[in-house]
Amino acid sequence: MTESTRTERDSLGTRAVPREAYWGVHTARALDNFAITGDRIGNYPALITALAAVKQAACRANRDLGLLDSRRADAIDTACDEIRGGALHDQFPIDPVQGGAGTSTNMNANEVIANRALELLGHDRGSYTELDPLDHVNLGQSTNDVYPTAVKLAIVHHIHDLVAALGRLATEFDSKAVEFADVIKMGRTQLQDAVPMTLGQEFGTFAIMVREDCARLDEGTALLRECNLGGTAIGTGINGHPDYPALACTHLAAITRIPVTSAADLIEATQDCGAFVQISGIVKRVAVKLSKICNDLRLMSSGPTTGLGEISLPPVQAGSSIMPGKVNPVIPEVVNQVAFAAVGNDMTVTMAAEAGQLQLNAFEPIIAYSLLRTTAHLTAAIDALATRCVAGITPHRDHLEQGVRRSIGIVTALTPHIGYAASARIAKQALHTGRPVEEIATELGLLPAETVKSLLAPHRLAGLPTPATEPAVAQ
């Protein structure tokens, strides 16, 4: 030991740790063993806050049950409060991807809380005879109930942020739906002209798609609010007080304001990662639908002179180091890439959940890492899409209107009146000659000119209400 270190002991022997560190020997060994991603659990505030909340709930339950004296309990409680408030997150340096089913993360929390509690009691860090990371902070607990409970709480927090971001995006789409309500354009199926619609209807659909996912995410968090706290090692509650599970959950719900409940069967809940698979699948659904919307935005804005050129996305940066004036759809592109990663992370969650064996899944760290990154990245990407792209979209009204008038797809509106075969003849002639459908239909005399004009009126083609001043079409 030197002046800058202190010596701590575990079951493997002694180890020097930095004197000023709040973490201890178990964290030090994890730093040696798991230099995998270059990331650190302290970069995920929701996880650190959730760990502190679980430890605080356990402390209060143990105090209520007379298992932990008030002096130590008060110090532990205060330390947890401070961490939940944002303190000491830099003292959680270990890699999120780790062996041991999350034991290193649990021990990192135990050590930081214990050493801060020791300070509050007037003792030096590492004075574990006064207050021990395992005997006191981890009292009545196991990594196997602490870690998954904390991970679920952290994901609930991330999902809350994700839903809020989706809500903001839906609001932007709603705003554009109103702004573009009178902009007529051609709808397309399989990239071919179909029938007319409004640009407002298209953007309104985007809003509905996004809000549907908000509802699915809210439903998915219900399973995450069921925890195995108190199950200890494998769910049997060994070394735990029989009243501890319910009491700890009650305290946890009060601390987090999340209505957590104790699982009906703690053995099942300790080994089953189904809740993670389900929420990951819903998050993947969000990513896939967002990517589809971004594909549409990129296609609609393609050109600007030789593509569809229906809308302009706001220019946020120069697009090329060699082609002057080129502007690329960079915000939709980054959302696409985040979505691709989300799909890959969902596969990781799926395989990790499947790989669990017997009474515990040892691969929950990669599940946590995958879900926390996916939800955080999606939230950031969605906010960029809403504020730096959708809010500034403008339509090319004249170009869209001309496209409707040139399209052969509008002949569909004549089919109920002149039949499919006659309509097909008009479409082929219009395509061959480049003449408008309205002109050819009128020339053939299959319907009165006024009837043709009324049937092909833009508002009628887009399914909009007929103006009160316009007579109904004769059937």
Tab-separated table of C-alpha atoms in Angstrom:
chain	number	residue	atom	x	y	z
A	1	MET	CA	0.000	0.000	0.000
A	2	THR	CA	1.207	3.488	-0.848
A	3	GLU	CA	-0.064	6.896	0.219
A	4	SER	CA	-2.259	6.964	-2.886
A	5	THR	CA	-3.814	3.545	-2.371
A	6	ARG	CA	-5.562	1.482	0.266
A	7	THR	CA	-5.605	-2.296	0.550
A	8	GLU	CA	-8.877	-4.219	0.428
A	9	ARG	CA	-9.532	-7.926	0.727
A	10	ASP	CA	-11.978	-10.313	-0.908
A	11	SER	CA	-12.184	-14.120	-1.090
A	12	LEU	CA	-9.378	-14.166	-3.669
A	13	GLY	CA	-6.952	-12.187	-1.524
A	14	THR	CA	-5.836	-8.574	-1.225
A	15	ARG	CA	-5.833	-5.826	-3.837
A	16	ALA	CA	-4.678	-2.207	-3.800
A	17	VAL	CA	-7.310	0.333	-4.844
A	18	PRO	CA	-7.022	4.111	-5.215
A	19	ARG	CA	-7.349	5.714	-1.784
A	20	GLU	CA	-9.811	8.334	-3.047
A	21	ALA	CA	-12.023	5.858	-4.891
A	22	TYR	CA	-15.447	5.090	-3.500
A	23	TRP	CA	-15.354	1.711	-5.227
A	24	GLY	CA	-13.313	-1.165	-3.849
A	25	VAL	CA	-11.706	-4.517	-4.519
A	26	HIS	CA	-14.605	-6.127	-6.388
A	27	THR	CA	-14.840	-3.190	-8.778
A	28	ALA	CA	-11.068	-3.206	-9.241
A	29	ARG	CA	-11.128	-6.840	-10.314
A	30	ALA	CA	-13.990	-6.120	-12.728
A	31	LEU	CA	-11.926	-3.327	-14.284
A	32	ASP	CA	-9.134	-5.843	-14.861
A	33	ASN	CA	-11.412	-8.517	-16.280
A	34	PHE	CA	-13.898	-6.670	-18.469
A	35	ALA	CA	-12.188	-4.155	-20.724
A	36	ILE	CA	-14.629	-4.943	-23.514
A	37	THR	CA	-16.557	-1.994	-24.948
A	38	GLY	CA	-14.720	1.069	-23.664
A	39	ASP	CA	-18.046	2.128	-22.169
A	40	ARG	CA	-18.903	2.308	-18.447
A	41	ILE	CA	-22.080	1.765	-16.465
A	42	GLY	CA	-21.746	5.290	-15.072
A	43	ASN	CA	-22.626	6.557	-18.555
A	44	TYR	CA	-26.158	5.215	-18.010
A	45	PRO	CA	-27.617	7.461	-15.290
A	46	ALA	CA	-30.943	5.641	-15.303
A	47	LEU	CA	-29.206	2.377	-14.371
A	48	ILE	CA	-27.133	3.943	-11.579
A	49	THR	CA	-30.193	5.743	-10.221
A	50	ALA	CA	-32.170	2.507	-10.338
A	51	LEU	CA	-29.426	0.597	-8.499
A	52	ALA	CA	-29.422	3.237	-5.766
A	53	ALA	CA	-33.220	3.068	-5.531
A	54	VAL	CA	-33.144	-0.719	-5.111
A	55	LYS	CA	-30.443	-0.474	-2.420
A	56	GLN	CA	-32.400	2.276	-0.670
A	57	ALA	CA	-35.590	0.200	-0.699
A	58	ALA	CA	-33.678	-2.808	0.654
A	59	CYS	CA	-32.132	-0.657	3.389
A	60	ARG	CA	-35.509	0.674	4.494
A	61	ALA	CA	-37.068	-2.795	4.485
A	62	ASN	CA	-34.192	-4.211	6.550
A	63	ARG	CA	-34.463	-1.301	8.996
A	64	ASP	CA	-38.222	-1.843	9.366
A	65	LEU	CA	-37.655	-5.545	10.001
A	66	GLY	CA	-35.023	-4.816	12.671
A	67	LEU	CA	-32.252	-6.380	10.616
A	68	LEU	CA	-30.272	-3.153	10.168
A	69	ASP	CA	-29.655	-0.639	12.928
A	70	SER	CA	-30.876	2.928	12.413
A	71	ARG	CA	-27.391	4.485	12.463
A	72	ARG	CA	-26.120	2.430	9.535
A	73	ALA	CA	-29.494	2.485	7.796
A	74	ASP	CA	-29.655	6.286	7.873
A	75	ALA	CA	-26.156	6.585	6.394
A	76	ILE	CA	-26.908	4.074	3.635
A	77	ASP	CA	-30.241	5.773	2.912
A	78	THR	CA	-28.570	9.170	2.594
A	79	ALA	CA	-25.833	7.821	0.337
A	80	CYS	CA	-28.468	6.281	-1.944
A	81	ASP	CA	-30.365	9.570	-2.012
A	82	GLU	CA	-27.239	11.400	-3.102
A	83	ILE	CA	-26.556	8.926	-5.901
A	84	ARG	CA	-30.155	9.138	-7.053
A	85	GLY	CA	-29.642	12.891	-7.178
A	86	GLY	CA	-26.698	12.500	-9.571
A	87	ALA	CA	-23.730	12.299	-7.205
A	88	LEU	CA	-20.849	9.838	-7.584
A	89	HIS	CA	-21.876	8.489	-10.998
A	90	ASP	CA	-18.215	8.820	-11.975
A	91	GLN	CA	-17.503	6.106	-9.391
A	92	PHE	CA	-19.196	3.471	-11.560
A	93	PRO	CA	-16.362	2.737	-14.023
A	94	ILE	CA	-16.907	-0.895	-14.964
A	95	ASP	CA	-17.846	-2.111	-18.421
A	96	PRO	CA	-21.565	-2.795	-18.980
A	97	VAL	CA	-20.697	-6.049	-20.749
A	98	GLN	CA	-19.420	-8.399	-18.070
A	99	GLY	CA	-19.484	-11.983	-16.954
A	100	GLY	CA	-21.161	-12.963	-13.707
A	101	ALA	CA	-24.792	-12.049	-14.463
A	102	GLY	CA	-24.268	-8.487	-13.238
A	103	THR	CA	-22.384	-9.283	-10.025
A	104	SER	CA	-19.722	-6.682	-10.803
A	105	THR	CA	-22.387	-3.997	-11.238
A	106	ASN	CA	-24.079	-4.967	-7.982
A	107	MET	CA	-20.765	-4.958	-6.108
A	108	ASN	CA	-19.769	-1.611	-7.611
A	109	ALA	CA	-22.995	-0.191	-6.178
A	110	ASN	CA	-22.474	-1.884	-2.813
A	111	GLU	CA	-18.958	-0.474	-2.493
A	112	VAL	CA	-19.761	3.078	-3.539
A	113	ILE	CA	-22.761	3.240	-1.226
A	114	ALA	CA	-20.821	1.692	1.665
A	115	ASN	CA	-17.881	4.071	1.341
A	116	ARG	CA	-20.070	7.146	1.056
A	117	ALA	CA	-22.052	5.931	4.083
A	118	LEU	CA	-18.783	5.459	5.987
A	119	GLU	CA	-17.853	9.074	5.222
A	120	LEU	CA	-21.216	10.226	6.529
A	121	LEU	CA	-20.539	8.295	9.727
A	122	GLY	CA	-17.097	9.902	10.077
A	123	HIS	CA	-14.976	6.935	9.003
A	124	ASP	CA	-12.397	6.467	6.253
A	125	ARG	CA	-13.259	4.736	3.028
A	126	GLY	CA	-12.531	1.042	3.293
A	127	SER	CA	-13.312	0.858	7.039
A	128	TYR	CA	-15.637	-2.060	6.457
A	129	THR	CA	-15.663	-3.258	10.061
A	130	GLU	CA	-17.915	-0.246	10.692
A	131	LEU	CA	-20.164	-0.700	7.658
A	132	ASP	CA	-19.663	-3.453	5.109
A	133	PRO	CA	-20.676	-3.499	1.414
A	134	LEU	CA	-21.934	-7.085	1.691
A	135	ASP	CA	-23.097	-7.496	5.283
A	136	HIS	CA	-24.975	-4.200	5.413
A	137	VAL	CA	-25.566	-2.614	1.978
A	138	ASN	CA	-26.294	-5.978	0.323
A	139	LEU	CA	-28.176	-7.390	3.329
A	140	GLY	CA	-30.918	-9.829	2.273
A	141	GLN	CA	-30.071	-9.416	-1.389
A	142	SER	CA	-28.365	-11.149	-4.287
A	143	THR	CA	-27.140	-9.869	-7.610
A	144	ASN	CA	-29.802	-12.153	-9.050
A	145	ASP	CA	-32.673	-10.072	-7.704
A	146	VAL	CA	-30.999	-6.656	-7.435
A	147	TYR	CA	-29.572	-6.470	-10.949
A	148	PRO	CA	-32.647	-7.461	-13.003
A	149	THR	CA	-34.848	-5.235	-10.861
A	150	ALA	CA	-32.566	-2.254	-11.445
A	151	VAL	CA	-32.314	-2.994	-15.153
A	152	LYS	CA	-36.102	-3.110	-15.479
A	153	LEU	CA	-36.448	0.220	-13.676
A	154	ALA	CA	-33.798	1.789	-15.912
A	155	ILE	CA	-35.542	0.546	-19.038
A	156	VAL	CA	-38.882	1.872	-17.771
A	157	HIS	CA	-37.214	5.267	-17.408
A	158	HIS	CA	-35.787	5.068	-20.931
A	159	ILE	CA	-39.145	3.980	-22.339
A	160	HIS	CA	-40.772	6.988	-20.672
A	161	ASP	CA	-38.287	9.249	-22.476
A	162	LEU	CA	-38.818	7.382	-25.737
A	163	VAL	CA	-42.598	7.746	-25.537
A	164	ALA	CA	-42.221	11.465	-24.833
A	165	ALA	CA	-39.983	11.859	-27.901
A	166	LEU	CA	-42.451	9.940	-30.053
A	167	GLY	CA	-45.200	12.226	-28.798
A	168	ARG	CA	-43.217	15.273	-29.869
A	169	LEU	CA	-42.642	13.742	-33.298
A	170	ALA	CA	-46.337	12.918	-33.684
A	171	THR	CA	-47.196	16.524	-32.838
A	172	GLU	CA	-44.885	17.748	-35.605
A	173	PHE	CA	-46.508	15.369	-38.070
A	174	ASP	CA	-49.951	16.558	-36.938
A	175	SER	CA	-48.909	20.146	-37.544
A	176	LYS	CA	-47.750	19.294	-41.052
A	177	ALA	CA	-50.965	17.369	-41.690
A	178	VAL	CA	-52.944	20.545	-41.015
A	179	GLU	CA	-50.524	22.721	-42.999
A	180	PHE	CA	-50.654	20.381	-46.014
A	181	ALA	CA	-54.386	19.577	-45.828
A	182	ASP	CA	-55.098	21.185	-49.225
A	183	VAL	CA	-52.003	19.923	-51.059
A	184	ILE	CA	-53.155	17.293	-53.595
A	185	LYS	CA	-50.669	14.655	-54.744
A	186	MET	CA	-50.585	11.189	-56.234
A	187	GLY	CA	-50.551	8.276	-53.867
A	188	ARG	CA	-48.403	5.338	-54.921
A	189	THR	CA	-48.411	1.592	-54.466
A	190	GLN	CA	-45.335	-0.440	-55.408
A	191	LEU	CA	-43.768	2.892	-56.489
A	192	GLN	CA	-46.370	3.217	-59.264
A	193	ASP	CA	-49.108	5.851	-59.531
A	194	ALA	CA	-52.190	4.758	-57.622
A	195	VAL	CA	-54.873	7.329	-56.787
A	196	PRO	CA	-54.715	10.894	-55.491
A	197	MET	CA	-54.558	11.915	-51.865
A	198	THR	CA	-53.410	14.947	-49.938
A	199	LEU	CA	-49.982	15.499	-48.519
A	200	GLY	CA	-51.814	16.249	-45.280
A	201	GLN	CA	-53.313	12.759	-45.271
A	202	GLU	CA	-49.847	11.299	-45.791
A	203	PHE	CA	-48.349	13.204	-42.856
A	204	GLY	CA	-51.408	12.527	-40.721
A	205	THR	CA	-50.798	8.832	-41.281
A	206	PHE	CA	-47.252	9.226	-40.030
A	207	ALA	CA	-48.631	10.773	-36.818
A	208	ILE	CA	-51.018	7.846	-36.312
A	209	MET	CA	-48.241	5.311	-36.903
A	210	VAL	CA	-46.085	6.988	-34.272
A	211	ARG	CA	-48.870	7.270	-31.689
A	212	GLU	CA	-49.750	3.602	-32.097
A	213	ASP	CA	-46.247	2.776	-30.929
A	214	CYS	CA	-46.608	5.021	-27.883
A	215	ALA	CA	-49.569	2.888	-26.832
A	216	ARG	CA	-47.685	-0.374	-27.426
A	217	LEU	CA	-44.702	0.843	-25.391
A	218	ASP	CA	-46.951	1.860	-22.502
A	219	GLU	CA	-48.471	-1.633	-22.538
A	220	GLY	CA	-45.046	-3.253	-22.689
A	221	THR	CA	-43.771	-1.563	-19.559
A	222	ALA	CA	-46.365	-3.411	-17.450
A	223	LEU	CA	-44.230	-6.567	-17.380
A	224	LEU	CA	-41.159	-4.541	-16.461
A	225	ARG	CA	-42.894	-3.337	-13.308
A	226	GLU	CA	-43.006	-6.912	-11.980
A	227	CYS	CA	-39.797	-7.734	-10.103
A	228	ASN	CA	-38.149	-10.619	-8.269
A	229	LEU	CA	-36.749	-8.506	-5.431
A	230	GLY	CA	-36.451	-10.683	-2.331
A	231	GLY	CA	-35.946	-13.881	-4.291
A	232	THR	CA	-32.200	-13.674	-3.529
A	233	ALA	CA	-30.086	-16.372	-5.234
A	234	ILE	CA	-32.596	-18.366	-7.315
A	235	GLY	CA	-35.967	-17.120	-6.135
A	236	THR	CA	-36.380	-19.253	-3.032
A	237	GLY	CA	-35.581	-16.285	-0.771
A	238	ILE	CA	-32.716	-18.020	1.015
A	239	ASN	CA	-31.113	-15.819	3.729
A	240	GLY	CA	-34.014	-13.408	3.424
A	241	HIS	CA	-36.793	-12.462	5.830
A	242	PRO	CA	-40.224	-13.793	4.727
A	243	ASP	CA	-41.718	-10.306	4.908
A	244	TYR	CA	-38.873	-8.701	3.009
A	245	PRO	CA	-40.062	-9.129	-0.643
A	246	ALA	CA	-43.387	-7.350	-0.183
A	247	LEU	CA	-41.913	-4.679	2.084
A	248	ALA	CA	-38.977	-3.969	-0.244
A	249	CYS	CA	-41.332	-3.632	-3.219
A	250	THR	CA	-43.522	-1.226	-1.261
A	251	HIS	CA	-40.528	0.954	-0.467
A	252	LEU	CA	-39.245	0.722	-4.047
A	253	ALA	CA	-42.575	1.877	-5.445
A	254	ALA	CA	-42.609	4.828	-3.047
A	255	ILE	CA	-39.018	5.797	-3.875
A	256	THR	CA	-39.295	5.546	-7.666
A	257	ARG	CA	-42.983	6.423	-8.068
A	258	ILE	CA	-43.190	3.416	-10.363
A	259	PRO	CA	-45.897	0.929	-9.306
A	260	VAL	CA	-43.593	-2.074	-9.025
A	261	THR	CA	-45.067	-5.321	-7.736
A	262	SER	CA	-43.585	-8.562	-6.522
A	263	ALA	CA	-43.760	-11.410	-9.040
A	264	ALA	CA	-46.228	-14.176	-8.274
A	265	ASP	CA	-43.433	-16.757	-8.432
A	266	LEU	CA	-39.950	-15.484	-7.607
A	267	ILE	CA	-38.219	-18.618	-8.922
A	268	GLU	CA	-39.825	-18.156	-12.328
A	269	ALA	CA	-39.159	-14.430	-12.320
A	270	THR	CA	-35.453	-14.934	-11.520
A	271	GLN	CA	-34.747	-17.078	-14.589
A	272	ASP	CA	-37.287	-15.768	-17.137
A	273	CYS	CA	-36.184	-12.912	-19.426
A	274	GLY	CA	-39.448	-12.846	-21.355
A	275	ALA	CA	-40.234	-9.296	-20.281
A	276	PHE	CA	-37.002	-8.086	-21.867
A	277	VAL	CA	-37.750	-9.980	-25.082
A	278	GLN	CA	-41.211	-8.478	-25.275
A	279	ILE	CA	-40.171	-4.864	-24.712
A	280	SER	CA	-37.242	-5.320	-27.104
A	281	GLY	CA	-39.668	-6.518	-29.766
A	282	ILE	CA	-41.860	-3.468	-29.264
A	283	VAL	CA	-38.835	-1.173	-29.455
A	284	LYS	CA	-37.814	-2.942	-32.675
A	285	ARG	CA	-41.310	-2.270	-34.030
A	286	VAL	CA	-40.814	1.425	-33.240
A	287	ALA	CA	-37.467	1.406	-35.051
A	288	VAL	CA	-38.808	-0.396	-38.115
A	289	LYS	CA	-41.752	1.976	-38.513
A	290	LEU	CA	-39.587	5.052	-38.012
A	291	SER	CA	-37.172	3.746	-40.633
A	292	LYS	CA	-40.048	3.233	-43.069
A	293	ILE	CA	-41.225	6.808	-42.498
A	294	CYS	CA	-37.697	8.078	-43.098
A	295	ASN	CA	-37.482	6.016	-46.297
A	296	ASP	CA	-40.653	7.788	-47.450
A	297	LEU	CA	-39.274	11.224	-46.587
A	298	ARG	CA	-36.040	10.519	-48.456
A	299	LEU	CA	-37.942	9.240	-51.497
A	300	MET	CA	-40.447	12.110	-51.533
A	301	SER	CA	-37.621	14.632	-51.337
A	302	SER	CA	-35.438	12.874	-53.925
A	303	GLY	CA	-34.028	15.011	-56.699
A	304	PRO	CA	-34.449	17.858	-56.294
A	305	THR	CA	-34.823	18.108	-60.077
A	306	THR	CA	-34.691	14.518	-61.326
A	307	GLY	CA	-36.375	12.601	-58.509
A	308	LEU	CA	-39.888	12.742	-57.090
A	309	GLY	CA	-39.229	16.224	-55.773
A	310	GLU	CA	-42.517	16.395	-53.863
A	311	ILE	CA	-41.138	18.018	-50.720
A	312	SER	CA	-38.000	19.751	-49.539
A	313	LEU	CA	-36.325	18.750	-46.301
A	314	PRO	CA	-34.623	21.592	-44.433
A	315	PRO	CA	-30.949	21.877	-45.447
A	316	VAL	CA	-28.891	21.285	-42.310
A	317	GLN	CA	-25.430	20.817	-43.804
A	318	ALA	CA	-23.577	20.734	-47.103
A	319	GLY	CA	-23.904	17.333	-48.715
A	320	SER	CA	-20.743	16.784	-50.694
A	321	SER	CA	-17.052	17.580	-50.707
A	322	ILE	CA	-16.974	17.352	-54.503
A	323	MET	CA	-20.461	18.310	-55.768
A	324	PRO	CA	-21.200	21.971	-54.982
A	325	GLY	CA	-24.705	22.772	-53.799
A	326	LYS	CA	-25.641	19.165	-53.033
A	327	VAL	CA	-27.747	18.724	-49.888
A	328	ASN	CA	-28.469	15.254	-48.514
A	329	PRO	CA	-31.305	13.951	-46.304
A	330	VAL	CA	-28.889	13.418	-43.418
A	331	ILE	CA	-31.415	13.418	-40.565
A	332	PRO	CA	-33.591	10.637	-42.017
A	333	GLU	CA	-30.384	8.782	-42.860
A	334	VAL	CA	-29.174	8.847	-39.270
A	335	VAL	CA	-32.572	7.653	-38.039
A	336	ASN	CA	-32.369	4.770	-40.518
A	337	GLN	CA	-28.975	3.777	-39.124
A	338	VAL	CA	-30.163	3.924	-35.516
A	339	ALA	CA	-33.090	1.731	-36.552
A	340	PHE	CA	-30.770	-0.817	-38.165
A	341	ALA	CA	-28.800	-1.025	-34.913
A	342	ALA	CA	-32.052	-1.426	-32.959
A	343	VAL	CA	-32.992	-4.440	-35.064
A	344	GLY	CA	-29.568	-5.966	-34.431
A	345	ASN	CA	-29.794	-5.263	-30.706
A	346	ASP	CA	-33.188	-6.962	-30.614
A	347	MET	CA	-31.573	-10.098	-32.023
A	348	THR	CA	-28.921	-9.849	-29.290
A	349	VAL	CA	-31.622	-9.634	-26.621
A	350	THR	CA	-33.443	-12.582	-28.164
A	351	MET	CA	-30.374	-14.825	-28.252
A	352	ALA	CA	-29.246	-13.803	-24.760
A	353	ALA	CA	-32.680	-14.581	-23.316
A	354	GLU	CA	-32.720	-17.952	-25.072
A	355	ALA	CA	-29.218	-18.813	-23.815
A	356	GLY	CA	-30.172	-18.723	-20.135
A	357	GLN	CA	-29.798	-22.003	-18.290
A	358	LEU	CA	-31.666	-23.479	-15.366
A	359	GLN	CA	-32.357	-21.046	-12.498
A	360	LEU	CA	-30.537	-17.936	-13.794
A	361	ASN	CA	-29.775	-16.145	-17.023
A	362	ALA	CA	-26.115	-15.115	-16.905
A	363	PHE	CA	-26.461	-12.901	-19.976
A	364	GLU	CA	-28.620	-10.116	-18.609
A	365	PRO	CA	-25.734	-7.598	-18.855
A	366	ILE	CA	-25.787	-7.744	-22.667
A	367	ILE	CA	-29.583	-7.535	-22.575
A	368	ALA	CA	-29.359	-4.406	-20.441
A	369	TYR	CA	-26.624	-2.876	-22.585
A	370	SER	CA	-28.542	-3.556	-25.791
A	371	LEU	CA	-31.848	-2.172	-24.560
A	372	LEU	CA	-30.431	0.881	-22.812
A	373	ARG	CA	-28.406	1.871	-25.870
A	374	THR	CA	-31.255	1.225	-28.297
A	375	THR	CA	-33.797	3.258	-26.363
A	376	ALA	CA	-31.372	6.122	-25.682
A	377	HIS	CA	-30.240	6.314	-29.301
A	378	LEU	CA	-33.786	6.109	-30.655
A	379	THR	CA	-34.910	8.895	-28.341
A	380	ALA	CA	-32.107	11.167	-29.544
A	381	ALA	CA	-32.718	10.276	-33.200
A	382	ILE	CA	-36.451	10.926	-32.902
A	383	ASP	CA	-35.880	14.353	-31.398
A	384	ALA	CA	-33.483	15.187	-34.240
A	385	LEU	CA	-36.067	14.012	-36.776
A	386	ALA	CA	-38.811	16.121	-35.218
A	387	THR	CA	-36.891	19.349	-34.729
A	388	ARG	CA	-34.272	19.293	-37.488
A	389	CYS	CA	-36.285	17.714	-40.260
A	390	VAL	CA	-40.068	17.404	-40.005
A	391	ALA	CA	-40.618	20.879	-38.566
A	392	GLY	CA	-38.974	22.464	-41.613
A	393	ILE	CA	-40.465	20.374	-44.443
A	394	THR	CA	-42.039	22.370	-47.284
A	395	PRO	CA	-44.144	21.053	-50.200
A	396	HIS	CA	-43.725	21.661	-53.930
A	397	ARG	CA	-47.394	22.453	-54.487
A	398	ASP	CA	-47.374	23.198	-58.209
A	399	HIS	CA	-45.252	20.158	-59.008
A	400	LEU	CA	-47.576	17.902	-57.002
A	401	GLU	CA	-50.701	19.301	-58.656
A	402	GLN	CA	-49.224	18.886	-62.112
A	403	GLY	CA	-48.321	15.311	-61.265
A	404	VAL	CA	-51.944	14.549	-60.392
A	405	ARG	CA	-53.186	16.052	-63.664
A	406	ARG	CA	-50.618	14.097	-65.712
A	407	SER	CA	-51.140	10.776	-63.942
A	408	ILE	CA	-53.175	8.001	-65.520
A	409	GLY	CA	-54.089	6.830	-62.019
A	410	ILE	CA	-56.958	9.307	-61.824
A	411	VAL	CA	-58.869	7.265	-64.426
A	412	THR	CA	-59.850	5.006	-61.497
A	413	ALA	CA	-62.483	7.611	-60.574
A	414	LEU	CA	-64.259	7.009	-63.910
A	415	THR	CA	-64.439	3.210	-63.603
A	416	PRO	CA	-67.775	3.033	-61.703
A	417	HIS	CA	-69.368	5.141	-64.455
A	418	ILE	CA	-67.871	3.783	-67.712
A	419	GLY	CA	-66.523	0.363	-66.670
A	420	TYR	CA	-63.062	-1.104	-66.218
A	421	ALA	CA	-62.404	-1.857	-69.907
A	422	ALA	CA	-63.213	1.654	-71.125
A	423	SER	CA	-61.181	3.167	-68.306
A	424	ALA	CA	-58.222	0.952	-69.220
A	425	ARG	CA	-58.431	2.136	-72.856
A	426	ILE	CA	-58.339	5.761	-71.693
A	427	ALA	CA	-55.345	5.038	-69.437
A	428	LYS	CA	-53.375	3.350	-72.219
A	429	GLN	CA	-54.109	6.192	-74.643
A	430	ALA	CA	-53.103	8.803	-72.041
A	431	LEU	CA	-49.870	6.957	-71.320
A	432	HIS	CA	-49.063	6.554	-75.012
A	433	THR	CA	-49.864	10.110	-76.091
A	434	GLY	CA	-49.049	12.061	-72.920
A	435	ARG	CA	-52.464	13.740	-73.098
A	436	PRO	CA	-54.474	14.244	-69.864
A	437	VAL	CA	-57.049	11.621	-68.882
A	438	GLU	CA	-59.729	14.306	-68.611
A	439	GLU	CA	-59.164	15.442	-72.179
A	440	ILE	CA	-59.334	11.929	-73.647
A	441	ALA	CA	-62.399	10.912	-71.609
A	442	THR	CA	-64.246	14.040	-72.705
A	443	GLU	CA	-63.251	13.533	-76.327
A	444	LEU	CA	-64.569	9.975	-76.369
A	445	GLY	CA	-67.970	11.214	-75.183
A	446	LEU	CA	-68.494	8.387	-72.736
A	447	LEU	CA	-69.685	10.894	-70.130
A	448	PRO	CA	-70.765	14.530	-70.305
A	449	ALA	CA	-67.822	16.909	-70.085
A	450	GLU	CA	-69.095	18.448	-66.846
A	451	THR	CA	-69.454	15.019	-65.285
A	452	VAL	CA	-65.886	14.091	-66.247
A	453	LYS	CA	-64.610	17.359	-64.832
A	454	SER	CA	-66.535	16.857	-61.601
A	455	LEU	CA	-65.397	13.232	-61.189
A	456	LEU	CA	-61.772	14.249	-61.703
A	457	ALA	CA	-61.911	17.298	-59.445
A	458	PRO	CA	-58.889	17.258	-57.126
A	459	HIS	CA	-60.897	17.320	-53.875
A	460	ARG	CA	-63.009	14.372	-55.014
A	461	LEU	CA	-59.964	12.400	-56.114
A	462	ALA	CA	-58.407	12.834	-52.676
A	463	GLY	CA	-61.582	11.813	-50.858
A	464	LEU	CA	-62.209	15.286	-49.488
A	465	PRO	CA	-65.744	16.620	-48.853
A	466	THR	CA	-67.527	18.064	-51.892
A	467	PRO	CA	-67.944	21.855	-51.677
A	468	ALA	CA	-71.529	22.861	-50.947
A	469	THR	CA	-71.674	24.892	-54.168
A	470	GLU	CA	-70.831	21.909	-56.375
A	471	PRO	CA	-73.675	19.660	-57.590
A	472	ALA	CA	-73.527	15.942	-56.929
A	473	VAL	CA	-72.388	13.673	-59.747
A	474	ALA	CA	-75.233	11.874	-61.510
A	475	GLN	CA	-75.037	8.099	-61.073
